Short mmCIF file of C-alpha atoms in Angstrom, two decimals:
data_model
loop_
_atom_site.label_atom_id
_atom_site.label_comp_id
_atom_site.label_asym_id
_atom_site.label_seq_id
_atom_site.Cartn_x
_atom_site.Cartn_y
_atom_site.Cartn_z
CA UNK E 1 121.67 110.01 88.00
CA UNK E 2 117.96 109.31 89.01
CA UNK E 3 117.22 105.71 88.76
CA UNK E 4 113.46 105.66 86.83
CA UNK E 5 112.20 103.02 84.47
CA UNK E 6 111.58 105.04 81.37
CA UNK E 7 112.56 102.26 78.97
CA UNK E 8 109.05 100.41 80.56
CA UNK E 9 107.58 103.47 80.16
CA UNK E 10 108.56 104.32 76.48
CA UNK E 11 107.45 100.42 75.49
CA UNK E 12 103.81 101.09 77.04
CA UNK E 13 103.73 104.68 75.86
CA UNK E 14 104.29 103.08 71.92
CA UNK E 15 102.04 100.65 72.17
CA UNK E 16 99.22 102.52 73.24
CA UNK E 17 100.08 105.17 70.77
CA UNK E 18 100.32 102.41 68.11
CA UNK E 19 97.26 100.88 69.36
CA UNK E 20 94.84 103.21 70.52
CA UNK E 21 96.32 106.73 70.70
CA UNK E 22 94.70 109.15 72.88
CA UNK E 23 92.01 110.97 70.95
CA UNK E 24 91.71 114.37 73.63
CA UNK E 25 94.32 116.39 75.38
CA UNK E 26 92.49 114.69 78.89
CA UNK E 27 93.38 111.39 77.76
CA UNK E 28 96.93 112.53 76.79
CA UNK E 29 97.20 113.50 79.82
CA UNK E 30 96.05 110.77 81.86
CA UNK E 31 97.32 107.99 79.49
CA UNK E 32 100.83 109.47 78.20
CA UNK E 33 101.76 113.02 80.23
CA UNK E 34 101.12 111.64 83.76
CA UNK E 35 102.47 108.36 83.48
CA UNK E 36 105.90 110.28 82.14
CA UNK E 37 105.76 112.44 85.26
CA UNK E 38 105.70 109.73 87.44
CA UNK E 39 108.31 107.30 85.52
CA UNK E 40 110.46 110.58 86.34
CA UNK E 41 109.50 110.64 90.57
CA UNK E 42 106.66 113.31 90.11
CA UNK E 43 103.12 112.32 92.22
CA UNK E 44 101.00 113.89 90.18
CA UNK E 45 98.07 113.47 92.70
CA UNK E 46 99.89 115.22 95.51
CA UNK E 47 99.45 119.05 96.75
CA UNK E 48 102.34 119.52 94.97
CA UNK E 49 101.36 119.41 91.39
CA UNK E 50 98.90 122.25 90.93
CA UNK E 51 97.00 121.34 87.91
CA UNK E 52 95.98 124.11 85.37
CA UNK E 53 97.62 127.08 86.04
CA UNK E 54 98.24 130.27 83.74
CA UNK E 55 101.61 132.21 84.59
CA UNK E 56 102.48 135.28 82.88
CA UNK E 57 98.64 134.75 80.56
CA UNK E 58 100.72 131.26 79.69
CA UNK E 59 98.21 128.08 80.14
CA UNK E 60 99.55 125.36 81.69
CA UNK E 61 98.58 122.10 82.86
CA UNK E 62 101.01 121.18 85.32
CA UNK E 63 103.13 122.93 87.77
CA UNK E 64 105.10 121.25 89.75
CA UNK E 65 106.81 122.01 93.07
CA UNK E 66 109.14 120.85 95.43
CA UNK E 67 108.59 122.07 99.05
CA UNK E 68 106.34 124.57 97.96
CA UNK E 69 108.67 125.95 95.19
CA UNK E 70 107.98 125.84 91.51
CA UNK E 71 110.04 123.49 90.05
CA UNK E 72 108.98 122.18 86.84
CA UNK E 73 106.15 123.71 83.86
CA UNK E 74 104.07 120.86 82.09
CA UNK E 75 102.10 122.41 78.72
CA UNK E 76 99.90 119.23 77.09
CA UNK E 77 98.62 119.27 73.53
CA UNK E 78 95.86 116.49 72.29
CA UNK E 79 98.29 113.67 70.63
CA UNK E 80 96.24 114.42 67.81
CA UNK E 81 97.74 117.40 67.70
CA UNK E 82 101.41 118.82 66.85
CA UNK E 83 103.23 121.06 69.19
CA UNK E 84 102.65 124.93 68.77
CA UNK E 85 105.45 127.16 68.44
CA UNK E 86 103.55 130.01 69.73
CA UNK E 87 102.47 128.30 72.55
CA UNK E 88 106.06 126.82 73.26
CA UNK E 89 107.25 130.81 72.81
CA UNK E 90 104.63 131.54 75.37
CA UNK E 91 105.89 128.78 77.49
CA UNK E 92 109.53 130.60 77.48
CA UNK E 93 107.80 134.10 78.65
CA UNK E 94 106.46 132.16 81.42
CA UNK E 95 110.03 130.40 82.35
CA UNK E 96 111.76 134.47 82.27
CA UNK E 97 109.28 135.73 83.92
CA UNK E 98 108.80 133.68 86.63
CA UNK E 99 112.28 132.16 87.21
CA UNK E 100 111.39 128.38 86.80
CA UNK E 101 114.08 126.94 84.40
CA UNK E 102 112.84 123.25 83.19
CA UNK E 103 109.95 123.25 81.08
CA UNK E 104 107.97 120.22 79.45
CA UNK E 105 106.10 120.95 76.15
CA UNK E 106 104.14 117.40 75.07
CA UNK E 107 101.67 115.55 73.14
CA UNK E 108 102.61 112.01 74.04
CA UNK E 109 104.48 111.38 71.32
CA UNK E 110 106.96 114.77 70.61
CA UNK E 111 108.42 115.94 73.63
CA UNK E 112 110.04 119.36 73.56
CA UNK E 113 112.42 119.99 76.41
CA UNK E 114 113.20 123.83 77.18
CA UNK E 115 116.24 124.35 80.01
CA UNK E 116 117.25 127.85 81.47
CA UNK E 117 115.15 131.15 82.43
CA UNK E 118 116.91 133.90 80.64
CA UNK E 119 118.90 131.98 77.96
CA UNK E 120 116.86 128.86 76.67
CA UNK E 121 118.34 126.19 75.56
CA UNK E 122 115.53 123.62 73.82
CA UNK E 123 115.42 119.64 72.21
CA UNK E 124 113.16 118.14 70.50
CA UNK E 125 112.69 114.30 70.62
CA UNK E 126 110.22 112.01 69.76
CA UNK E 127 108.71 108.96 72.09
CA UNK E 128 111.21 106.47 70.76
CA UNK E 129 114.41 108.85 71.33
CA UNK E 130 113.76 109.11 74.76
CA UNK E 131 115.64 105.91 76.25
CA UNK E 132 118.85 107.39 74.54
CA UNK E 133 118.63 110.52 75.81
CA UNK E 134 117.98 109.50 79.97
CA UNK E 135 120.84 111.91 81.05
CA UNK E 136 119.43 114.69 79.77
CA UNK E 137 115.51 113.48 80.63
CA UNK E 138 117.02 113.15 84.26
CA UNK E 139 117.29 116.79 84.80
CA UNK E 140 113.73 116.81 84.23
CA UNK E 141 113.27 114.66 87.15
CA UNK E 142 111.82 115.01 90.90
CA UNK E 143 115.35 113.63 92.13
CA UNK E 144 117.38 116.02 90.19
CA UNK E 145 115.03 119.64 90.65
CA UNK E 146 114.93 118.80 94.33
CA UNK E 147 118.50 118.46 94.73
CA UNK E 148 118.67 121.99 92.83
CA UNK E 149 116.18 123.44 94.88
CA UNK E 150 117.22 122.58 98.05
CA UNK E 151 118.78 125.93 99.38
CA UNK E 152 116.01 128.29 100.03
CA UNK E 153 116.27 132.00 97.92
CA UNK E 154 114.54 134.84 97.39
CA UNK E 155 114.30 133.70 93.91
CA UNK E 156 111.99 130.84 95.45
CA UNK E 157 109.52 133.88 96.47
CA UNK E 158 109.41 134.97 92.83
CA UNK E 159 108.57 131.78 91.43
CA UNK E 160 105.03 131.06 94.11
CA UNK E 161 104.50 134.78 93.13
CA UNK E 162 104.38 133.73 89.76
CA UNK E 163 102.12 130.89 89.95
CA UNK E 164 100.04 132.19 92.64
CA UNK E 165 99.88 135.88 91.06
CA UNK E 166 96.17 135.52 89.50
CA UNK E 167 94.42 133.68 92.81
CA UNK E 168 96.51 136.46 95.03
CA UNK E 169 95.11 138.76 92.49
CA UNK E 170 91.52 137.79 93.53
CA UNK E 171 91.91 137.18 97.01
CA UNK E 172 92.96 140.30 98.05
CA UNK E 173 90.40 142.22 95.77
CA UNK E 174 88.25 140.52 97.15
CA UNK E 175 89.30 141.17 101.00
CA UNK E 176 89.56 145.07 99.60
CA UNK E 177 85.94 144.48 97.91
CA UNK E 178 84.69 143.43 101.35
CA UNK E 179 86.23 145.75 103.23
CA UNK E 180 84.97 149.21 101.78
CA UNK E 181 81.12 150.62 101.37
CA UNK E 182 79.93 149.64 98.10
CA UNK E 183 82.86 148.03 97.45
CA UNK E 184 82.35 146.35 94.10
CA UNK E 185 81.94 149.52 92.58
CA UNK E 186 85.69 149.91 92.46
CA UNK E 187 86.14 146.06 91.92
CA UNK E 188 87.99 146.13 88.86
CA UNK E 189 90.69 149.09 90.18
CA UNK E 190 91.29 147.53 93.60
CA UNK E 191 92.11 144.20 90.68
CA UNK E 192 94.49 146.40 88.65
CA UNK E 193 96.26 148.22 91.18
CA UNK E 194 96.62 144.91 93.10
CA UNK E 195 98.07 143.12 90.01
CA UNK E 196 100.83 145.50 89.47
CA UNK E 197 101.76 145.57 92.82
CA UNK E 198 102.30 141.49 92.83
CA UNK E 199 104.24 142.33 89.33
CA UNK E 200 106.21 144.96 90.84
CA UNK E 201 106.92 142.34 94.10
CA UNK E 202 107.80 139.62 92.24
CA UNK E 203 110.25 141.65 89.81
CA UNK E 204 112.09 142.55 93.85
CA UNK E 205 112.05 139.05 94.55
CA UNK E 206 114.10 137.60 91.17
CA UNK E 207 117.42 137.84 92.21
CA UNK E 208 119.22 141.18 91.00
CA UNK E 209 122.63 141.11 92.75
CA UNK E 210 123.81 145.06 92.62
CA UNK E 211 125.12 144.53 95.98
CA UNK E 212 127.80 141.95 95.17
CA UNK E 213 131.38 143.53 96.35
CA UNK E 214 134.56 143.43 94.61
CA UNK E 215 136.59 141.19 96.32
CA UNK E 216 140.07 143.37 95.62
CA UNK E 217 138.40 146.46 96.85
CA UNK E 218 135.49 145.26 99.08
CA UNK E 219 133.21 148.05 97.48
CA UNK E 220 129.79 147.75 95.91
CA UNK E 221 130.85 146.55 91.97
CA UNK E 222 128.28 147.83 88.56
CA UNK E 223 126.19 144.72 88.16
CA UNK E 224 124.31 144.72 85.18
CA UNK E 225 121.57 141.95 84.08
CA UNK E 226 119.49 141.04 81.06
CA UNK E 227 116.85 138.11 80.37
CA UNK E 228 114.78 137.79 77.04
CA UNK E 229 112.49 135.70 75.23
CA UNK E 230 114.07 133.89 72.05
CA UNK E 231 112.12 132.33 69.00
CA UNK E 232 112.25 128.18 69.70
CA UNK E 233 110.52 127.52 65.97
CA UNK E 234 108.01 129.44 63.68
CA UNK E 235 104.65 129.96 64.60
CA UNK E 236 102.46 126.89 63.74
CA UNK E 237 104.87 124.73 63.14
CA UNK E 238 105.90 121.59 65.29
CA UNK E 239 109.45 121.57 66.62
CA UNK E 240 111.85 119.20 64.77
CA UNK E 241 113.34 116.01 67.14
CA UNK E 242 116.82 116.27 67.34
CA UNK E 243 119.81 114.73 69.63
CA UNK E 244 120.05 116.23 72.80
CA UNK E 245 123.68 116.73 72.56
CA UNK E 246 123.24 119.10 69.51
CA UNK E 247 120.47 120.98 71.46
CA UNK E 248 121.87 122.11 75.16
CA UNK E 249 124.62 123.90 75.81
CA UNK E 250 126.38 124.94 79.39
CA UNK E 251 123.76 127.87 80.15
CA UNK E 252 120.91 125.01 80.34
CA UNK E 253 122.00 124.96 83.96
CA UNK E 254 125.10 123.93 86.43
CA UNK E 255 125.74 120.44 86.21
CA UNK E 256 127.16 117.58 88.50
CA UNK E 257 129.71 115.12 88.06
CA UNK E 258 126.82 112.33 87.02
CA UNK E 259 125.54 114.75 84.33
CA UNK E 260 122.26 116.13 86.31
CA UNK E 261 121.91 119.27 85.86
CA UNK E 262 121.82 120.99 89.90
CA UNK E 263 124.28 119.82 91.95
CA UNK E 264 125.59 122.07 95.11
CA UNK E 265 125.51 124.91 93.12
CA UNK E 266 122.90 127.52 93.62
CA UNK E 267 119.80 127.34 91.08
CA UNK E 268 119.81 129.30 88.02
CA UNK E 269 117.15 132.34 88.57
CA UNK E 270 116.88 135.14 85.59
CA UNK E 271 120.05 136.84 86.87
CA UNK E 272 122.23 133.91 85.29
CA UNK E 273 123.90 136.69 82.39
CA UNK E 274 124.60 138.36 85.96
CA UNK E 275 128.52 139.95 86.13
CA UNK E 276 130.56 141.61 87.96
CA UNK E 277 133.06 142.50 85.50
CA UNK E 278 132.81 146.13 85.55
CA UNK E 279 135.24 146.53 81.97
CA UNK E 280 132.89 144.36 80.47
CA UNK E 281 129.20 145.96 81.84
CA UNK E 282 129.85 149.90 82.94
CA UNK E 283 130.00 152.06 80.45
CA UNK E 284 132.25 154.25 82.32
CA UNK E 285 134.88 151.62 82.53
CA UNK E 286 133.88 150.69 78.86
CA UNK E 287 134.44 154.11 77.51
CA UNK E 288 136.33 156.49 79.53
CA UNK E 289 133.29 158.86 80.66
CA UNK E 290 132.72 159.90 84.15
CA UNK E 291 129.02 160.12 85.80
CA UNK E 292 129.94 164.11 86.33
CA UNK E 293 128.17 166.17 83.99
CA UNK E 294 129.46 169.63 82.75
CA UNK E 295 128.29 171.32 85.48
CA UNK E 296 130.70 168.98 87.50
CA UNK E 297 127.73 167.50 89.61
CA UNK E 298 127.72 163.59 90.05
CA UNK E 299 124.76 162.35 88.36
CA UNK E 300 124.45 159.40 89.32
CA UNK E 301 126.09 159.27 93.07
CA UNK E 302 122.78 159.03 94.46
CA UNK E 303 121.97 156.25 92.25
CA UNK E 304 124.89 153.65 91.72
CA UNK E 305 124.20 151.18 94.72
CA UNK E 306 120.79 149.99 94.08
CA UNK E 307 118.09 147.86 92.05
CA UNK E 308 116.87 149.46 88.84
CA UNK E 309 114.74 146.82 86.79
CA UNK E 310 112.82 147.75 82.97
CA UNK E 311 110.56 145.12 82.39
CA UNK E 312 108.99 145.22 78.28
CA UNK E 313 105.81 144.13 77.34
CA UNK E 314 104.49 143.70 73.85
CA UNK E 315 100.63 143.10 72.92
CA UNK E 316 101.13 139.76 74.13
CA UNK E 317 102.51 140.59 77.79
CA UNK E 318 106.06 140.41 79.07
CA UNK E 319 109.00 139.62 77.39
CA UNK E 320 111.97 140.59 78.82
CA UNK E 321 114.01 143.09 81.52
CA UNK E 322 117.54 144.53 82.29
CA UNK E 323 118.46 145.39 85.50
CA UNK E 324 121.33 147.63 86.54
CA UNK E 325 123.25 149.01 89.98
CA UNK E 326 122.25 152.55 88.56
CA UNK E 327 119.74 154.21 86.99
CA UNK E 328 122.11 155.81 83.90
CA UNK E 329 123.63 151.98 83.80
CA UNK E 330 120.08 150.57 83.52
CA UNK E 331 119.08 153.41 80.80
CA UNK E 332 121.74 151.97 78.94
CA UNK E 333 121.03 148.89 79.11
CA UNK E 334 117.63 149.41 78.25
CA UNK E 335 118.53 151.22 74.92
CA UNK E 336 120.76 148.12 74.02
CA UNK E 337 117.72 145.82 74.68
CA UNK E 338 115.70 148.11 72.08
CA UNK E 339 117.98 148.72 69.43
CA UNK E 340 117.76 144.76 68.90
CA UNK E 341 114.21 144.21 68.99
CA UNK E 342 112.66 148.01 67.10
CA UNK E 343 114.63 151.07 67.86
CA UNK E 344 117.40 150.95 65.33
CA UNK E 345 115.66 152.79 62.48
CA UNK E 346 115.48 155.57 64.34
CA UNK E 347 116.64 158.38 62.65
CA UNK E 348 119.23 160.83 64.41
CA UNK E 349 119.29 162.98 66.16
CA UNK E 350 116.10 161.91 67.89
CA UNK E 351 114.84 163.16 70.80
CA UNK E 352 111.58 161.85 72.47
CA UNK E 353 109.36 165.17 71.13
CA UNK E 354 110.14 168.25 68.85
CA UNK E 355 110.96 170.76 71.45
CA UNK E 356 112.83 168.23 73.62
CA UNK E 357 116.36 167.52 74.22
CA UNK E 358 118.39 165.30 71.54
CA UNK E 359 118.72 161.81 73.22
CA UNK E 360 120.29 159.20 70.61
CA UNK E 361 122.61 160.94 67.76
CA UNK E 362 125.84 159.32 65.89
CA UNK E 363 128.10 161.94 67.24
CA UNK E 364 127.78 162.88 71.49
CA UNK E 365 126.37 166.20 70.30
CA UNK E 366 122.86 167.65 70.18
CA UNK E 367 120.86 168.42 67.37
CA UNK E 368 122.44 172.27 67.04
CA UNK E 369 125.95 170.81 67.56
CA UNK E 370 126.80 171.57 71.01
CA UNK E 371 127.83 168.39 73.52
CA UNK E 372 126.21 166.24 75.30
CA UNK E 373 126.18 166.62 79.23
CA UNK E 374 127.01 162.58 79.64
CA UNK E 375 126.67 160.75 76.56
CA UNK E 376 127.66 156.70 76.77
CA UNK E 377 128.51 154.90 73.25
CA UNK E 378 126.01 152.08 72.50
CA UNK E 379 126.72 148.97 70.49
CA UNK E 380 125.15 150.29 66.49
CA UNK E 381 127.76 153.52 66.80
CA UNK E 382 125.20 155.86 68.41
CA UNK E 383 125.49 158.11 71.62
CA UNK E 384 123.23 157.99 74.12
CA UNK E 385 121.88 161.12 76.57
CA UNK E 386 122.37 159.55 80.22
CA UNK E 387 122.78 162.73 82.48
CA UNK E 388 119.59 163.99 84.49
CA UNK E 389 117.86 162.66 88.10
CA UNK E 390 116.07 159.75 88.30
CA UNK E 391 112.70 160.92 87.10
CA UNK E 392 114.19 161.80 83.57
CA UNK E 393 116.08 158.60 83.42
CA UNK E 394 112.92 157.09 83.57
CA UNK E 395 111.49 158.96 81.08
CA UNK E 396 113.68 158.42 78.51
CA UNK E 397 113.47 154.68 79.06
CA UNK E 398 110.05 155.37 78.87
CA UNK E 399 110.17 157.42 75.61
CA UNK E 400 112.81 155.13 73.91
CA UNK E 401 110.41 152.27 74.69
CA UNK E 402 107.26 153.70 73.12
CA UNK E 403 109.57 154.54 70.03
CA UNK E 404 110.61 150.99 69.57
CA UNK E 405 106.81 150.16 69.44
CA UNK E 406 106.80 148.21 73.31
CA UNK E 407 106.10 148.87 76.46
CA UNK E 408 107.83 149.65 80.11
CA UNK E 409 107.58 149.16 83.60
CA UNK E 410 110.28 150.45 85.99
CA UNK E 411 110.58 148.85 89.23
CA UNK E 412 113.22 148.58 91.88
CA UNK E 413 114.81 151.72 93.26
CA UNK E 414 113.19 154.01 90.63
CA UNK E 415 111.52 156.58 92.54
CA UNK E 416 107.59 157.34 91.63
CA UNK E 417 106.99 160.05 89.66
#
């Protein structure tokens, strides 16, 4: 384990609190937050703490990086203030969507402690719990996240995409400002059209392994991936402390024989609920169904070696994806994403408009009782539609989206429409 002084730094930290607490968020910062970082091996005056950032519309006040790469997310409250649970919600967006998987949420005196990208695993301790819970504060530290970090991945990419994405954002609208007649008339386009392309890069850069091979058979396996955004506490209300060992669990990250989470393995990204059990993840191996439709055309041969990624948004931005090796594997795992968060009121059969095609029913049959072409069972009892190219795949992820009251992006292999 890191050797840091934090029992010095916990008896300074009280008396000041006890004292003269901090009266802004600045002097949090300076006074409590920064003297943490560095009890922990982080130079917060180096080129490698970027101070004030926003990452997926998220505010932070530190990010911190080790050779270059995002390591760790520092969000400061006043220590006048309690922690947010919106914020600290926000805070997990950020963490999916960019791939960075330790987190610091603080006021100086509560320190919330969020671990994983896809699957987060949270504690809550106050100032004076902090000295009995070093082993987990450890994997917090500069020691430990460069250790983890220390094999370059294109996950790595992802996460400088992330924190970079809004000064990219203006740079190059600004070069493409610059570089056309009357350029600033078309200012704000050249900004949104460069925005989703960094969103649409940095979704290519997390790590979706659909390539991985089957070590029996040495072909390409069904890989099928899913991050989301989980509720830490209610809004408004400040996270309760807690022991450590009640809070983490084994998906908070690989750990080494000292108890730091890292070690040789390779750093969690958001493909950690990665597998490449195909009875457990493709539907056809789950249920019997082949991709041929009734027609006896392969529906999906053109599409089952590849990178299809559905990234939701709410009003509030991004909260989740599912990725898939196919395009009818990733429209099914789409529809399982929706049916828990909107989409399992809906009445069947539905189909996305009046005159369309039935595309969720309780039976695999259409509305006027004939079958299905390739209907795949879905967790709640219901069938879903998954024959049809590319294009209609999409727009039934699309359609079943917009039904559960969110939003989608597909990126990867999907081909433009």
């Amino acid at each position: 384990m890191p050797s840091f002084d934090l029992d010095s730094f916990v008896a300074r930290a009280t008396t000041l609190v006890d004292s003269s607490p901090p009266a802004t968020k600045q002097e949090t910062r300076r006074w409590l937050v920064e003297p943490f970082l560095e009890t922990l091996g982080w130079t917060v005056r180096a080129d490698s703490c970027l101070p004030d950032r926003v990452v997926d519309e998220t505010q932070l006040e530190y990010v911190l990086a080790v050779e270059s790469v995002p390591a760790l997310f520092v969000a400061v409250e006043s220590a006048t203030e309690s922690l947010d649970g919106t914020r600290a919600n926000a805070i997990q967006s950020a963490m999916a969507w960019s791939g960075v998987d330790r987190a610091i949420y603080t006021n100086g005196r509560d320190y919330l402690l969020l671990a994983g990208s896809s699957e987060i695993d949270y504690c809550a301790l106050e100032l004076a719990e902090l000295e009995a819970n070093e082993s987990a504060i450890a994997t917090y530290s500069r020691a430990a996240l460069g250790h983890q970090l220390g094999r370059h991945t294109r996950a790595h990419v992802a996460r400088q995409l992330a924190v970079e994405r809004s000064s990219l954002t203006d740079d190059i609208t600004n070069c493409l400002t610059d570089a056309v007649g009357q350029g600033e008339v078309y200012a704000d386009e050249f900004a949104s059209a460069t925005d989703r392309f960094l969103e649409q890069l940095l979704v290519t850069f997390a790590e979706y392994k659909s390539s991985r091979l089957n070590a029996d058979t040495d072909t390409a396996a069904d890989v099928s991936v899913q991050f989301s955004e989980s509720a830490i506490t209610d809004d408004r209300q400040s996270p309760s402390s807690g022991p450590v060992s009640s809070a983490r669990s084994d998906s908070s990250g690989p750990e080494q024989d000292d108890g730091v989470a890292g070690g040789d393995a390779e750093p969690e990204t958001p493909t950690d609920t990665t597998t490449a059990d195909t009875d457990a993840t493709d539907p056809d191996h789950a249920t019997g169904h082949s991709d041929t439709d009734t027609n006896g055309t392969d529906s999906t041969a053109a599409t089952d070696d590849g990178e299809y990624v559905v990234r939701f948004f709410n009003e509030r931005g991004s909260i989740g994806a599912v990725g898939h090796s196919s395009a009818a594997g990733a429209l099914v795992e789409a529809a399982e994403y929706l049916l828990e968060r909107g989409l399992a009121g809906v009445e069947v059969p539905w189909a996305p408009d009046d005159s369309g095609k039935t595309v969720l029913n309780d039976a695999p049959v259409r509305a006027d009782g004939s079958p299905m072409d390739d209907p795949k069972p879905l967790s709640r009892g219901l069938y879903l539609e998954t024959a049809g190219d590319i294009d209609e795949q999409a727009a039934r992820v699309e359609a079943l989206t917009e039904r559960a009251g969110l939003r989608a992006m597909v990126t990867g292999d999907w081909e433009p429409k």
